[in-house]
Short mmCIF file of C-alpha atoms in Angstrom, two decimals:
data_model
loop_
_atom_site.label_atom_id
_atom_site.label_comp_id
_atom_site.label_asym_id
_atom_site.label_seq_id
_atom_site.Cartn_x
_atom_site.Cartn_y
_atom_site.Cartn_z
CA MET A 29 9.60 -6.23 93.63
CA VAL A 30 7.90 -6.41 97.04
CA VAL A 31 6.45 -2.95 96.39
CA PHE A 32 4.85 -4.09 93.14
CA VAL A 33 3.43 -7.23 94.74
CA VAL A 34 1.91 -5.17 97.56
CA LEU A 35 0.50 -2.67 95.04
CA ILE A 36 -1.02 -5.41 92.92
CA VAL A 37 -2.61 -7.04 95.97
CA VAL A 38 -4.01 -3.71 97.17
CA VAL A 39 -5.41 -2.84 93.74
CA ALA A 40 -6.95 -6.31 93.40
CA VAL A 41 -8.52 -6.11 96.84
CA SER A 42 -9.81 -2.61 96.12
CA VAL A 43 -11.33 -3.66 92.83
CA LEU A 44 -12.97 -6.71 94.35
CA THR A 45 -14.29 -4.93 97.43
CA LEU A 46 -15.16 -1.48 96.11
CA ARG A 47 -16.87 -2.35 92.87
CA PRO A 48 -20.12 -0.44 92.67
CA ASN A 49 -22.57 -3.31 92.40
CA ARG A 50 -21.51 -6.87 92.95
CA HIS A 51 -24.70 -8.16 91.39
CA ALA A 52 -24.43 -6.06 88.24
CA GLY A 53 -23.97 -9.23 86.12
CA ASP A 54 -21.18 -10.20 83.76
CA ALA A 55 -17.90 -8.39 83.17
CA PRO A 56 -19.25 -5.98 80.50
CA ALA A 57 -22.08 -5.02 82.85
CA TRP A 58 -19.61 -4.33 85.61
CA ILE A 59 -17.41 -2.25 83.28
CA VAL A 60 -20.44 -0.23 82.13
CA VAL A 61 -21.59 0.43 85.72
CA ALA A 62 -18.06 1.34 86.86
CA ALA A 63 -17.51 3.60 83.80
CA THR A 64 -20.84 5.38 84.03
CA ASN A 65 -20.30 6.00 87.76
CA HIS A 66 -17.32 8.14 86.77
CA LEU A 67 -19.11 10.27 84.21
CA PRO A 68 -19.35 13.99 84.99
CA GLU A 69 -22.47 15.04 86.89
CA LEU A 70 -24.19 16.56 83.84
CA ARG A 71 -23.76 13.27 81.94
CA ARG A 72 -25.13 10.98 84.63
CA GLU A 73 -28.46 10.47 82.89
CA TRP A 74 -26.55 9.42 79.80
CA GLY A 75 -24.68 6.98 81.98
CA ARG A 76 -27.97 5.46 83.16
CA ALA A 77 -29.12 5.35 79.53
CA MET A 78 -26.04 3.40 78.41
CA ALA A 79 -26.23 1.06 81.41
CA ALA A 80 -29.90 0.34 80.65
CA GLU A 81 -29.13 -0.19 76.97
CA LEU A 82 -26.70 -3.01 77.83
CA THR A 83 -29.57 -5.08 79.18
CA ALA A 84 -31.00 -5.28 75.66
CA ILE A 85 -27.80 -6.41 73.97
CA PRO A 86 -27.58 -10.11 73.30
CA GLY A 87 -24.34 -12.00 72.78
CA ARG A 88 -21.07 -11.81 74.62
CA ALA A 89 -19.11 -10.09 71.83
CA GLY A 90 -21.72 -7.37 71.36
CA ARG A 91 -21.84 -6.71 75.10
CA TRP A 92 -18.04 -6.43 75.23
CA ARG A 93 -17.96 -4.03 72.27
CA PHE A 94 -20.66 -1.88 73.86
CA ALA A 95 -18.85 -1.88 77.21
CA VAL A 96 -15.61 -0.76 75.58
CA GLY A 97 -17.54 2.05 73.85
CA VAL A 98 -19.06 3.17 77.13
CA LEU A 99 -15.62 3.14 78.73
CA ARG A 100 -14.42 5.40 75.93
CA VAL A 101 -17.33 7.80 76.57
CA ALA A 102 -16.53 7.84 80.31
CA LEU A 103 -12.86 8.58 79.68
CA PHE A 104 -13.47 11.23 77.01
CA PRO A 105 -16.99 12.61 77.46
CA PRO A 106 -18.05 15.32 75.00
CA VAL A 107 -16.99 18.81 76.07
CA ARG A 108 -19.90 21.17 76.55
CA ARG A 109 -18.18 24.54 76.80
CA ARG A 110 -15.25 24.37 74.46
CA SER A 111 -14.30 28.04 74.90
CA ARG A 112 -14.07 27.69 78.68
CA VAL A 113 -11.91 24.59 78.35
CA LEU A 114 -9.60 26.34 75.88
CA ALA A 115 -9.34 29.35 78.20
CA VAL A 116 -8.40 27.16 81.17
CA ALA A 117 -5.85 25.27 79.00
CA GLY A 118 -4.33 28.56 77.86
CA ILE A 119 -4.12 30.07 81.33
CA GLY A 120 -2.72 26.78 82.67
CA LEU A 121 -0.07 26.66 80.00
CA ALA A 122 0.93 30.29 80.67
CA ALA A 123 1.13 29.58 84.39
CA ALA A 124 3.27 26.50 83.72
CA VAL A 125 5.69 28.54 81.63
CA ALA A 126 5.83 31.24 84.33
CA LEU A 127 6.49 28.62 87.01
CA GLU A 128 9.33 27.12 84.98
CA VAL A 129 10.91 30.54 84.33
CA LEU A 130 10.65 31.31 88.06
CA ALA A 131 12.23 27.98 89.01
CA VAL A 132 15.08 28.35 86.53
CA ASN A 133 15.89 31.82 87.84
CA THR A 134 15.52 31.17 91.57
CA VAL A 135 16.00 27.46 92.37
CA PRO A 136 17.49 25.90 89.24
CA ASN A 137 17.94 22.49 90.88
CA ILE A 138 14.19 21.92 90.83
CA ALA A 139 13.65 23.16 87.28
CA VAL A 140 12.82 19.66 86.02
CA PHE A 141 10.35 19.17 88.89
CA ALA A 142 8.72 22.53 88.10
CA GLY A 143 8.79 21.71 84.40
CA ALA A 144 6.87 18.51 85.05
CA LEU A 145 4.55 19.89 87.70
CA GLY A 146 3.32 22.94 85.73
CA PRO A 147 2.11 21.13 82.59
CA LEU A 148 0.60 18.31 84.70
CA LEU A 149 -1.39 20.84 86.77
CA ALA A 150 -2.45 22.65 83.60
CA ALA A 151 -3.59 19.34 82.04
CA TYR A 152 -5.50 18.40 85.17
CA ALA A 153 -7.19 21.83 85.39
CA THR A 154 -8.19 21.48 81.72
CA LEU A 155 -9.60 18.03 82.42
CA LEU A 156 -11.61 19.39 85.35
CA ALA A 157 -12.98 22.21 83.19
CA ALA A 158 -13.94 19.73 80.48
CA ARG A 159 -15.71 17.32 82.84
CA SER A 160 -17.80 19.61 84.99
CA ALA A 161 -20.44 22.18 84.09
CA GLN A 162 -20.52 24.09 87.33
CA PRO A 163 -18.42 22.65 90.16
CA SER A 164 -20.42 21.94 93.31
CA TRP A 165 -18.75 23.66 96.22
CA ALA A 166 -20.55 22.20 99.25
CA ALA A 167 -18.81 23.18 102.49
CA ALA A 168 -17.46 19.72 103.30
CA TYR A 169 -16.18 19.22 99.74
CA ALA A 170 -14.56 22.68 99.71
CA VAL A 171 -12.74 21.93 103.01
CA VAL A 172 -11.54 18.54 101.67
CA VAL A 173 -10.24 20.20 98.54
CA GLY A 174 -8.62 22.94 100.66
CA LEU A 175 -6.88 20.42 102.92
CA GLY A 176 -5.69 18.38 99.94
CA ALA A 177 -4.31 21.46 98.17
CA LEU A 178 -2.70 22.67 101.42
CA GLY A 179 -0.96 19.33 101.93
CA VAL A 180 0.40 19.26 98.38
CA LEU A 181 1.49 22.93 98.61
CA ALA A 182 3.20 22.19 101.92
CA ALA A 183 5.10 19.25 100.37
CA ILE A 184 6.18 21.42 97.42
CA ALA A 185 7.18 24.26 99.77
CA ALA A 186 9.27 21.86 101.87
CA VAL A 187 11.12 20.56 98.80
CA VAL A 188 11.71 24.13 97.56
CA ARG A 189 13.03 25.08 100.98
CA VAL A 190 15.47 22.20 100.95
CA ALA A 191 16.53 23.11 97.41
CA ALA A 192 17.06 26.76 98.42
CA SER A 193 18.99 26.03 101.60
CA HIS A 194 20.96 22.95 100.39
CA PRO A 195 21.00 22.97 96.56
CA ALA A 196 23.18 19.85 96.35
CA ALA A 197 20.49 17.86 98.26
CA THR A 198 18.05 18.23 95.33
CA THR A 199 20.50 17.35 92.55
CA ASP A 200 18.74 14.72 90.43
CA PRO A 201 21.00 13.69 87.49
CA THR A 202 18.48 11.19 86.05
CA HIS A 203 15.45 13.49 86.63
CA VAL A 204 13.44 10.42 87.59
CA TYR A 205 12.73 11.54 91.15
CA SER A 206 11.75 15.01 89.98
CA ILE A 207 9.21 13.71 87.48
CA VAL A 208 7.88 10.97 89.81
CA LEU A 209 7.36 13.51 92.59
CA ALA A 210 5.43 15.83 90.26
CA VAL A 211 3.22 12.98 89.02
CA ILE A 212 2.49 11.69 92.51
CA LEU A 213 1.65 15.13 93.92
CA VAL A 214 -0.75 15.88 91.07
CA GLY A 215 -2.28 12.44 91.68
CA TYR A 216 -2.91 13.35 95.33
CA LEU A 217 -4.44 16.62 94.26
CA ALA A 218 -6.71 14.78 91.84
CA VAL A 219 -7.91 12.48 94.62
CA ALA A 220 -8.74 15.52 96.81
CA PHE A 221 -10.60 17.21 93.92
CA ALA A 222 -12.54 14.09 92.87
CA PRO A 223 -16.30 14.70 93.13
CA ARG A 224 -18.01 13.20 96.19
CA ARG A 225 -21.56 11.99 96.59
CA ARG A 226 -21.93 11.41 100.33
CA LEU A 227 -20.94 14.86 101.50
CA ARG A 228 -21.89 14.32 105.17
CA THR A 229 -19.34 11.55 105.57
CA LEU A 230 -16.59 13.96 104.45
CA TRP A 231 -16.70 15.67 107.85
CA TRP A 232 -15.19 12.56 109.40
CA VAL A 233 -12.34 12.80 106.91
CA VAL A 234 -11.96 16.54 107.52
CA GLY A 235 -11.80 16.05 111.29
CA ALA A 236 -9.30 13.20 111.07
CA ALA A 237 -7.05 14.93 108.52
CA ALA A 238 -7.16 18.27 110.33
CA GLY A 239 -6.36 16.53 113.64
CA PHE A 240 -3.41 14.81 112.03
CA GLY A 241 -2.19 18.07 110.52
CA ALA A 242 -2.39 19.93 113.82
CA VAL A 243 -0.50 17.21 115.79
CA SER A 244 2.18 16.75 113.08
CA ILE A 245 2.85 20.46 112.59
CA GLY A 246 2.97 20.99 116.33
CA PHE A 247 5.49 18.17 116.69
CA ALA A 248 7.60 19.29 113.71
CA LEU A 249 7.90 22.80 115.11
CA THR A 250 8.37 22.09 118.81
CA ALA A 251 10.03 18.68 119.29
CA PRO A 252 13.61 18.73 120.52
CA VAL A 253 16.24 18.51 117.74
CA GLY A 254 18.84 15.75 117.72
CA PRO A 255 21.76 15.08 115.38
CA MET A 256 19.56 13.09 112.95
CA GLY A 257 16.48 15.29 113.21
CA VAL A 258 13.56 15.29 115.57
CA GLY A 259 12.27 12.09 117.05
CA PRO A 260 10.89 9.67 117.83
CA GLU A 261 8.53 10.64 115.02
CA PRO A 262 4.85 10.19 115.96
CA ALA A 263 3.43 10.96 112.48
CA LEU A 264 2.82 7.36 111.40
CA PRO A 265 0.87 6.37 114.55
CA VAL A 266 -1.06 9.65 114.37
CA ALA A 267 -1.82 9.11 110.67
CA SER A 268 -2.98 5.56 111.48
CA VAL A 269 -5.28 6.87 114.19
CA ALA A 270 -6.63 9.51 111.80
CA VAL A 271 -7.35 6.91 109.13
CA VAL A 272 -9.02 4.55 111.64
CA ILE A 273 -11.18 7.41 113.00
CA ALA A 274 -12.40 8.34 109.52
CA ALA A 275 -13.05 4.75 108.40
CA VAL A 276 -14.72 3.67 111.66
CA GLY A 277 -16.72 6.89 111.95
CA VAL A 278 -18.16 6.55 108.46
CA GLY A 279 -18.59 2.80 108.86
CA LEU A 280 -20.60 3.15 112.06
CA THR A 281 -22.81 5.96 110.76
CA THR A 282 -23.51 4.58 107.26
CA HIS A 283 -23.06 0.80 107.79
CA ASP A 284 -21.53 0.86 104.32
CA ARG A 285 -18.13 -0.79 104.10
CA ALA A 286 -17.24 0.70 100.69
CA ALA A 287 -18.03 4.22 101.96
CA ALA A 288 -15.94 3.59 105.10
CA VAL A 289 -12.99 2.37 103.03
CA ARG A 290 -13.27 5.37 100.72
CA ALA A 291 -13.26 7.70 103.74
CA GLY A 292 -10.15 6.02 105.11
CA LEU A 293 -8.39 6.16 101.71
CA LEU A 294 -9.32 9.82 101.28
CA THR A 295 -7.82 10.53 104.71
CA VAL A 296 -4.65 8.77 103.60
CA ALA A 297 -4.56 10.90 100.46
CA LEU A 298 -5.06 14.14 102.39
CA THR A 299 -2.48 13.36 105.06
CA ALA A 300 0.33 11.80 102.97
CA PRO A 301 1.72 15.01 101.36
CA ALA A 302 1.33 16.88 104.67
CA HIS A 303 3.17 14.02 106.37
CA VAL A 304 6.08 14.41 103.92
CA ALA A 305 6.09 18.18 104.44
CA THR A 306 6.25 17.91 108.24
CA ASP A 307 8.98 15.28 108.05
CA LEU A 308 11.17 17.53 105.91
CA LEU A 309 10.27 20.60 107.97
CA ALA A 310 11.39 18.78 111.13
CA LEU A 311 14.62 17.75 109.44
CA LEU A 312 15.35 21.33 108.36
CA ARG A 313 15.40 22.36 112.02
CA VAL A 314 18.65 20.42 112.48
CA HIS A 315 21.61 22.82 112.58
CA GLN A 316 24.48 20.34 112.78
CA PHE A 317 23.92 17.12 110.83
CA THR A 318 25.98 14.13 112.01
CA LEU A 319 26.38 10.73 110.40
CA THR A 320 25.51 7.98 112.85
CA ASP A 321 24.66 5.03 110.59
CA PRO A 322 27.69 2.82 109.69
CA TYR A 323 26.51 2.54 106.08
CA ASP A 324 26.28 6.35 105.75
CA ILE A 325 29.67 6.85 107.38
CA ALA A 326 31.20 4.49 104.77
CA ALA A 327 29.23 5.80 101.81
CA TYR A 328 29.36 9.55 102.39
CA PRO A 329 33.05 10.16 101.36
CA HIS A 330 32.35 8.59 97.93
CA SER A 331 28.90 10.16 97.45
CA GLY A 332 30.08 13.41 95.87
CA PHE A 333 27.93 15.54 98.17
CA PRO A 334 29.70 18.67 99.43
CA ASP A 335 28.45 18.36 103.01
CA VAL A 336 26.76 15.91 105.36
CA ALA A 337 23.55 17.96 105.45
CA SER A 338 23.08 17.73 101.66
CA TYR A 339 23.84 14.00 101.76
CA LEU A 340 21.25 13.32 104.47
CA LEU A 341 18.61 15.67 103.07
CA SER A 342 18.97 14.14 99.60
CA ASP A 343 18.50 10.74 101.15
CA ALA A 344 15.50 12.06 103.10
CA ILE A 345 13.79 13.49 100.00
CA SER A 346 14.15 10.35 97.92
CA GLY A 347 13.05 8.33 100.97
CA GLU A 348 9.98 10.52 101.38
CA ILE A 349 9.02 10.13 97.72
CA ILE A 350 9.17 6.33 97.85
CA SER A 351 8.19 5.68 101.42
CA GLY A 352 6.12 8.72 102.37
CA LEU A 353 4.12 9.06 99.18
CA VAL A 354 3.84 5.42 98.08
CA LEU A 355 4.61 2.74 100.65
CA ARG A 356 3.27 4.41 103.78
CA PRO A 357 -0.04 5.29 102.06
CA VAL A 358 -0.34 1.66 100.88
CA ILE A 359 0.08 0.44 104.44
CA LEU A 360 -2.37 3.06 105.73
CA GLY A 361 -4.81 2.01 102.96
CA LEU A 362 -4.69 -1.52 104.30
CA VAL A 363 -5.35 -0.14 107.82
CA ALA A 364 -8.37 1.70 106.39
CA MET A 365 -9.75 -1.49 104.86
CA VAL A 366 -9.33 -3.46 108.08
CA ALA A 367 -10.90 -0.66 110.15
CA ALA A 368 -13.82 -0.30 107.73
CA THR A 369 -14.42 -4.04 107.72
CA ALA A 370 -14.39 -4.18 111.51
CA ALA A 371 -16.68 -1.17 111.83
CA THR A 372 -19.30 -2.57 109.47
CA ALA A 373 -19.03 -6.23 110.49
CA ARG A 374 -21.96 -6.11 112.89
CA SER A 375 -24.32 -4.49 110.38
CA ARG A 376 -23.31 -7.03 107.70
CA ILE A 377 -23.92 -9.92 110.13
CA ALA A 378 -27.30 -8.43 111.06
CA ALA A 379 -28.19 -8.14 107.35
CA VAL A 380 -27.70 -11.90 106.78
CA PRO A 381 -31.18 -13.53 106.91
CA VAL B 37 -19.52 36.29 62.76
CA THR B 38 -20.55 32.87 63.99
CA ARG B 39 -18.55 30.04 62.52
CA VAL B 40 -20.78 27.12 61.56
CA ARG B 41 -18.88 23.86 61.72
CA ARG B 42 -19.86 21.19 59.30
CA PRO B 43 -20.92 18.01 61.12
CA SER B 44 -18.59 15.01 60.93
CA PRO B 45 -19.48 12.07 58.59
CA GLN B 46 -20.48 10.04 61.69
CA THR B 47 -22.79 12.83 62.88
CA LEU B 48 -24.33 13.05 59.41
CA ALA B 49 -24.87 9.27 59.49
CA VAL B 50 -26.63 9.50 62.84
CA LEU B 51 -28.72 12.43 61.59
CA GLU B 52 -29.62 10.49 58.47
CA ALA B 53 -30.67 7.44 60.50
CA LEU B 54 -32.81 9.58 62.76
CA ALA B 55 -34.21 11.59 59.87
CA ASP B 56 -35.13 8.40 58.06
CA GLU B 57 -38.21 8.08 60.24
CA PRO B 58 -38.35 11.40 62.05
CA ASP B 59 -41.31 10.52 64.25
CA ARG B 60 -39.95 7.21 65.38
CA TRP B 61 -38.18 6.96 68.74
CA ARG B 62 -34.89 5.07 68.40
CA TYR B 63 -32.74 3.17 70.87
CA GLY B 64 -29.04 3.95 71.10
CA TYR B 65 -27.92 0.38 70.45
CA ASP B 66 -30.24 0.12 67.41
CA LEU B 67 -28.50 3.18 65.94
CA CYS B 68 -25.11 1.58 66.63
CA THR B 69 -26.02 -1.66 64.85
CA GLN B 70 -27.79 0.08 61.96
CA LEU B 71 -24.82 2.38 61.28
CA GLY B 72 -22.12 -0.08 62.21
CA LEU B 73 -20.63 2.48 64.59
CA PRO B 74 -19.39 1.70 68.09
CA ALA B 75 -21.22 3.04 71.15
CA GLY B 76 -18.12 5.14 71.90
CA SER B 77 -18.85 7.14 68.74
CA VAL B 78 -22.66 7.17 68.68
CA TYR B 79 -23.31 8.26 72.27
CA PRO B 80 -21.05 11.34 72.21
CA ILE B 81 -22.81 12.38 69.01
CA LEU B 82 -26.23 11.90 70.60
CA MET B 83 -25.03 13.88 73.67
CA ARG B 84 -23.85 16.78 71.47
CA LEU B 85 -27.05 16.80 69.47
CA ALA B 86 -29.11 16.82 72.67
CA ASP B 87 -26.90 19.63 74.12
CA ARG B 88 -27.72 21.74 71.07
CA GLY B 89 -31.45 21.03 71.31
CA LEU B 90 -31.43 19.02 68.08
CA LEU B 91 -32.40 15.76 69.80
CA GLU B 92 -35.11 14.94 72.28
CA THR B 93 -34.77 12.07 74.69
CA SER B 94 -37.18 9.98 76.69
CA TRP B 95 -37.33 6.91 78.82
CA ALA B 96 -39.32 3.95 77.54
CA VAL B 97 -41.02 1.78 80.14
CA GLU B 98 -41.26 -1.66 78.63
CA ARG B 99 -40.35 -5.07 79.90
CA GLY B 100 -37.18 -4.93 81.95
CA PRO B 101 -35.30 -1.78 82.83
CA ALA B 102 -36.36 1.53 81.27
CA ARG B 103 -34.38 2.37 78.14
CA HIS B 104 -33.45 5.73 76.67
CA LEU B 105 -35.01 6.79 73.39
CA TYR B 106 -34.05 9.45 70.88
CA ARG B 107 -35.57 11.35 67.99
CA LEU B 108 -34.89 14.66 66.25
CA THR B 109 -36.60 17.80 67.48
CA GLU B 110 -38.08 20.29 65.03
CA ALA B 111 -34.77 22.16 65.15
CA GLY B 112 -32.97 18.86 64.59
CA ARG B 113 -35.04 18.16 61.49
CA GLU B 114 -34.27 21.64 60.15
CA TYR B 115 -30.59 21.08 60.91
CA ALA B 116 -30.63 17.73 59.15
CA THR B 117 -32.32 19.27 56.10
CA ALA B 118 -29.83 22.14 56.10
CA HIS B 119 -26.99 19.67 55.97
CA ALA B 120 -28.47 17.81 53.02
CA VAL B 121 -29.78 14.86 54.99
CA PRO B 122 -32.99 13.84 53.16
CA LEU B 123 -36.01 13.72 55.43
CA LYS B 124 -38.55 11.05 54.71
CA PRO B 125 -42.16 12.38 54.61
CA THR B 126 -43.95 12.00 57.90
CA PRO B 127 -46.81 9.50 57.64
CA ALA B 128 -50.29 10.81 58.38
CA LYS B 129 -50.62 8.65 61.45
CA ARG B 130 -47.88 9.10 64.01
CA ALA B 131 -45.63 6.11 64.35
CA ALA B 132 -46.37 3.84 67.20
CA ARG B 133 -43.95 4.35 69.98
CA PRO B 134 -43.23 2.61 73.26
CA ARG B 135 -44.92 3.85 76.37
CA ILE B 136 -42.95 6.88 77.41
CA ALA B 137 -42.10 7.89 80.95
CA GLY B 138 -41.48 11.58 81.40
CA ALA B 139 -41.48 12.41 77.70
#
């Protein structure tokens, strides 16, 4: 319940603070501006055309109808190269089937996860092919995409490694965790791949995320191992510092709060899967797992797990899905908003006549 | 062999509306109201027609923000005729049009 309340508050704050133009007018005007901002690059002029057209539409009902129509165009813009889209969809589907076959034959415990991940990735690749004519691969954007993909791959690799070494730890009778993990990871990938306009500001994100990655990996590989893993874990403070650096850096250079918040949120999106991967990687270094928590000591005998390691690793994976990929990013997102607000406060005060 | 797809009834309706006065520049919203079609249907059709070189676009500088205008190209008129959309005869004097920016 608390999670949903926090999510609703964050979404509401984001919508209120990040809307493209606060003076765009009524709700239909805001919807049209927001929708047309998300059109693919080659349809931007059409977006401007539809936004301009709204100014000539009288009456509230007509404006709402037009706004809904524009929203539909933004969600499903016409496909320009149908053959390319079909080719990507076909290749994606074949890759998804191959991934599933591979999972069933090598790590059957994650077959449901692979079965959800493959089609989702194929669908996302098809969507990308349908929305862009020629993807722009500016250096900063390419590095952001690379870091995002690396983080997601690392998280997948960590889960696969757990499944291979302790199959019972990844048993998921309801399949809910498997599907949720696949959906969330593809979501993070989509955030990394989303087109960017201010490419220079991306270097702040790249620096912050790469710094976080280096410190976390170094810690996960070298920190002394205890009975419950490695610790105390510095990843959350390091992630917070990375998010603050990105948000403040962009805020101070652009004096644009929305851009600073976006930079902070992108840093969160790039670091969250990597954070999960390093957490699991650190835990896998433990050779002799020991129960220390009174609750675990009482619950383990009735859990059905064959060994303590599987019990603790299963707990860690589900914890990482909920906490590492949802709750922690929400908290870091709030940190990004506060940092961006603080960094741009002076310029906003100066702008007041 | 190139497969020629028959345009949808909505596309034919848009073609017919544009072919009705082929020289006249039309606004997107005017087409929506004339045809009773939502913007979510009309604009994708206009985009596809423009992608195929059947529609020319322009920005009209009038009072207020510039608005986008549309009319069939020569190829668009031929396409409309080929798909049995009757073209009205072009008047001797070209239809008055709004001042065009970057036509």
